[in-house]
């Protein structure tokens, strides 16, 4: 049995990360100070998410479908 997810649920996180990345890159145009700090934070968010999900996948955390109470069989 395959779990089918809706398009909005599947693409929400990547879209949010893309918006945060674009905001961080556009903040680099600022004159420094608070803009550069905002840029560092905004560009660190996708990196932190990538490391989190890499570690989660490497150590065998349960898949989101198992967390939601749905079982998928392979």
mmCIF file of C-alpha atoms in Angstrom:
data_model
loop_
_atom_site.group_PDB
_atom_site.id
_atom_site.type_symbol
_atom_site.label_atom_id
_atom_site.label_comp_id
_atom_site.label_asym_id
_atom_site.label_seq_id
_atom_site.Cartn_x
_atom_site.Cartn_y
_atom_site.Cartn_z
ATOM 1 C CA UNK A 1 0.000 0.000 0.000
ATOM 2 C CA UNK A 2 1.377 3.388 -0.973
ATOM 3 C CA UNK A 3 0.565 6.544 0.924
ATOM 4 C CA UNK A 4 -0.506 9.321 -1.453
ATOM 5 C CA UNK A 5 0.022 12.853 -0.237
ATOM 6 C CA UNK A 6 -1.660 15.947 -1.576
ATOM 7 C CA UNK A 7 0.395 18.371 -3.642
ATOM 8 C CA UNK A 8 0.006 21.190 -1.149
ATOM 9 C CA UNK A 9 1.305 19.064 1.713
ATOM 10 C CA UNK A 10 4.200 17.777 -0.366
ATOM 11 C CA UNK A 11 5.397 21.152 -1.660
ATOM 12 C CA UNK A 12 4.787 23.424 1.346
ATOM 13 C CA UNK A 13 8.160 22.875 3.037
ATOM 14 C CA UNK A 14 10.288 23.253 -0.117
ATOM 15 C CA UNK A 15 8.374 26.406 -1.068
ATOM 16 C CA UNK A 16 8.908 27.935 2.384
ATOM 17 C CA UNK A 17 12.619 27.078 2.273
ATOM 18 C CA UNK A 18 12.870 28.653 -1.195
ATOM 19 C CA UNK A 19 11.224 31.876 0.011
ATOM 20 C CA UNK A 20 13.543 32.033 3.051
ATOM 21 C CA UNK A 21 16.575 31.463 0.802
ATOM 22 C CA UNK A 22 15.543 34.183 -1.648
ATOM 23 C CA UNK A 23 14.919 36.579 1.263
ATOM 24 C CA UNK A 24 18.372 35.781 2.643
ATOM 25 C CA UNK A 25 20.035 36.332 -0.715
ATOM 26 C CA UNK A 26 18.187 39.589 -1.323
ATOM 27 C CA UNK A 27 19.163 40.818 2.156
ATOM 28 C CA UNK A 28 22.784 40.721 1.017
ATOM 29 C CA UNK A 29 22.013 43.803 -1.082
ATOM 30 C CA UNK A 30 21.488 45.781 2.128
ATOM 31 C CA UNK A 31 24.122 48.099 3.507
ATOM 32 C CA UNK A 32 25.259 45.752 6.251
ATOM 33 C CA UNK A 33 24.408 45.677 9.910
ATOM 34 C CA UNK A 34 21.005 44.127 10.497
ATOM 35 C CA UNK A 35 20.627 43.069 6.847
ATOM 36 C CA UNK A 36 23.737 40.935 6.876
ATOM 37 C CA UNK A 37 22.690 39.362 10.182
ATOM 38 C CA UNK A 38 19.259 38.597 8.714
ATOM 39 C CA UNK A 39 20.961 37.138 5.650
ATOM 40 C CA UNK A 40 23.123 34.823 7.776
ATOM 41 C CA UNK A 41 20.121 33.569 9.716
ATOM 42 C CA UNK A 42 17.924 33.150 6.639
ATOM 43 C CA UNK A 43 20.614 31.261 4.725
ATOM 44 C CA UNK A 44 21.381 29.052 7.733
ATOM 45 C CA UNK A 45 17.790 27.764 7.944
ATOM 46 C CA UNK A 46 17.988 25.501 4.844
ATOM 47 C CA UNK A 47 21.405 24.237 5.994
ATOM 48 C CA UNK A 48 20.092 23.366 9.453
ATOM 49 C CA UNK A 49 17.047 21.625 7.938
ATOM 50 C CA UNK A 50 19.287 19.610 5.617
ATOM 51 C CA UNK A 51 21.537 18.474 8.465
ATOM 52 C CA UNK A 52 18.536 17.634 10.654
ATOM 53 C CA UNK A 53 16.879 15.438 8.028
ATOM 54 C CA UNK A 54 20.190 13.837 7.032
ATOM 55 C CA UNK A 55 20.858 12.799 10.639
ATOM 56 C CA UNK A 56 17.243 11.705 11.053
ATOM 57 C CA UNK A 57 17.471 9.516 7.951
ATOM 58 C CA UNK A 58 20.914 8.154 8.798
ATOM 59 C CA UNK A 59 19.853 6.859 12.193
ATOM 60 C CA UNK A 60 16.585 5.326 11.057
ATOM 61 C CA UNK A 61 13.946 7.594 12.528
ATOM 62 C CA UNK A 62 10.433 6.506 11.588
ATOM 63 C CA UNK A 63 8.990 7.830 8.360
ATOM 64 C CA UNK A 64 6.363 10.583 8.623
ATOM 65 C CA UNK A 65 3.662 8.132 7.528
ATOM 66 C CA UNK A 66 4.447 5.915 10.535
ATOM 67 C CA UNK A 67 4.362 8.936 12.845
ATOM 68 C CA UNK A 68 0.941 9.940 11.504
ATOM 69 C CA UNK A 69 -0.410 6.530 12.401
ATOM 70 C CA UNK A 70 -0.496 5.216 8.863
ATOM 71 C CA UNK A 71 1.454 2.083 8.017
ATOM 72 C CA UNK A 72 3.047 1.629 4.625
ATOM 73 C CA UNK A 73 4.171 -1.786 3.458
ATOM 74 C CA UNK A 74 7.048 -2.415 1.126
#
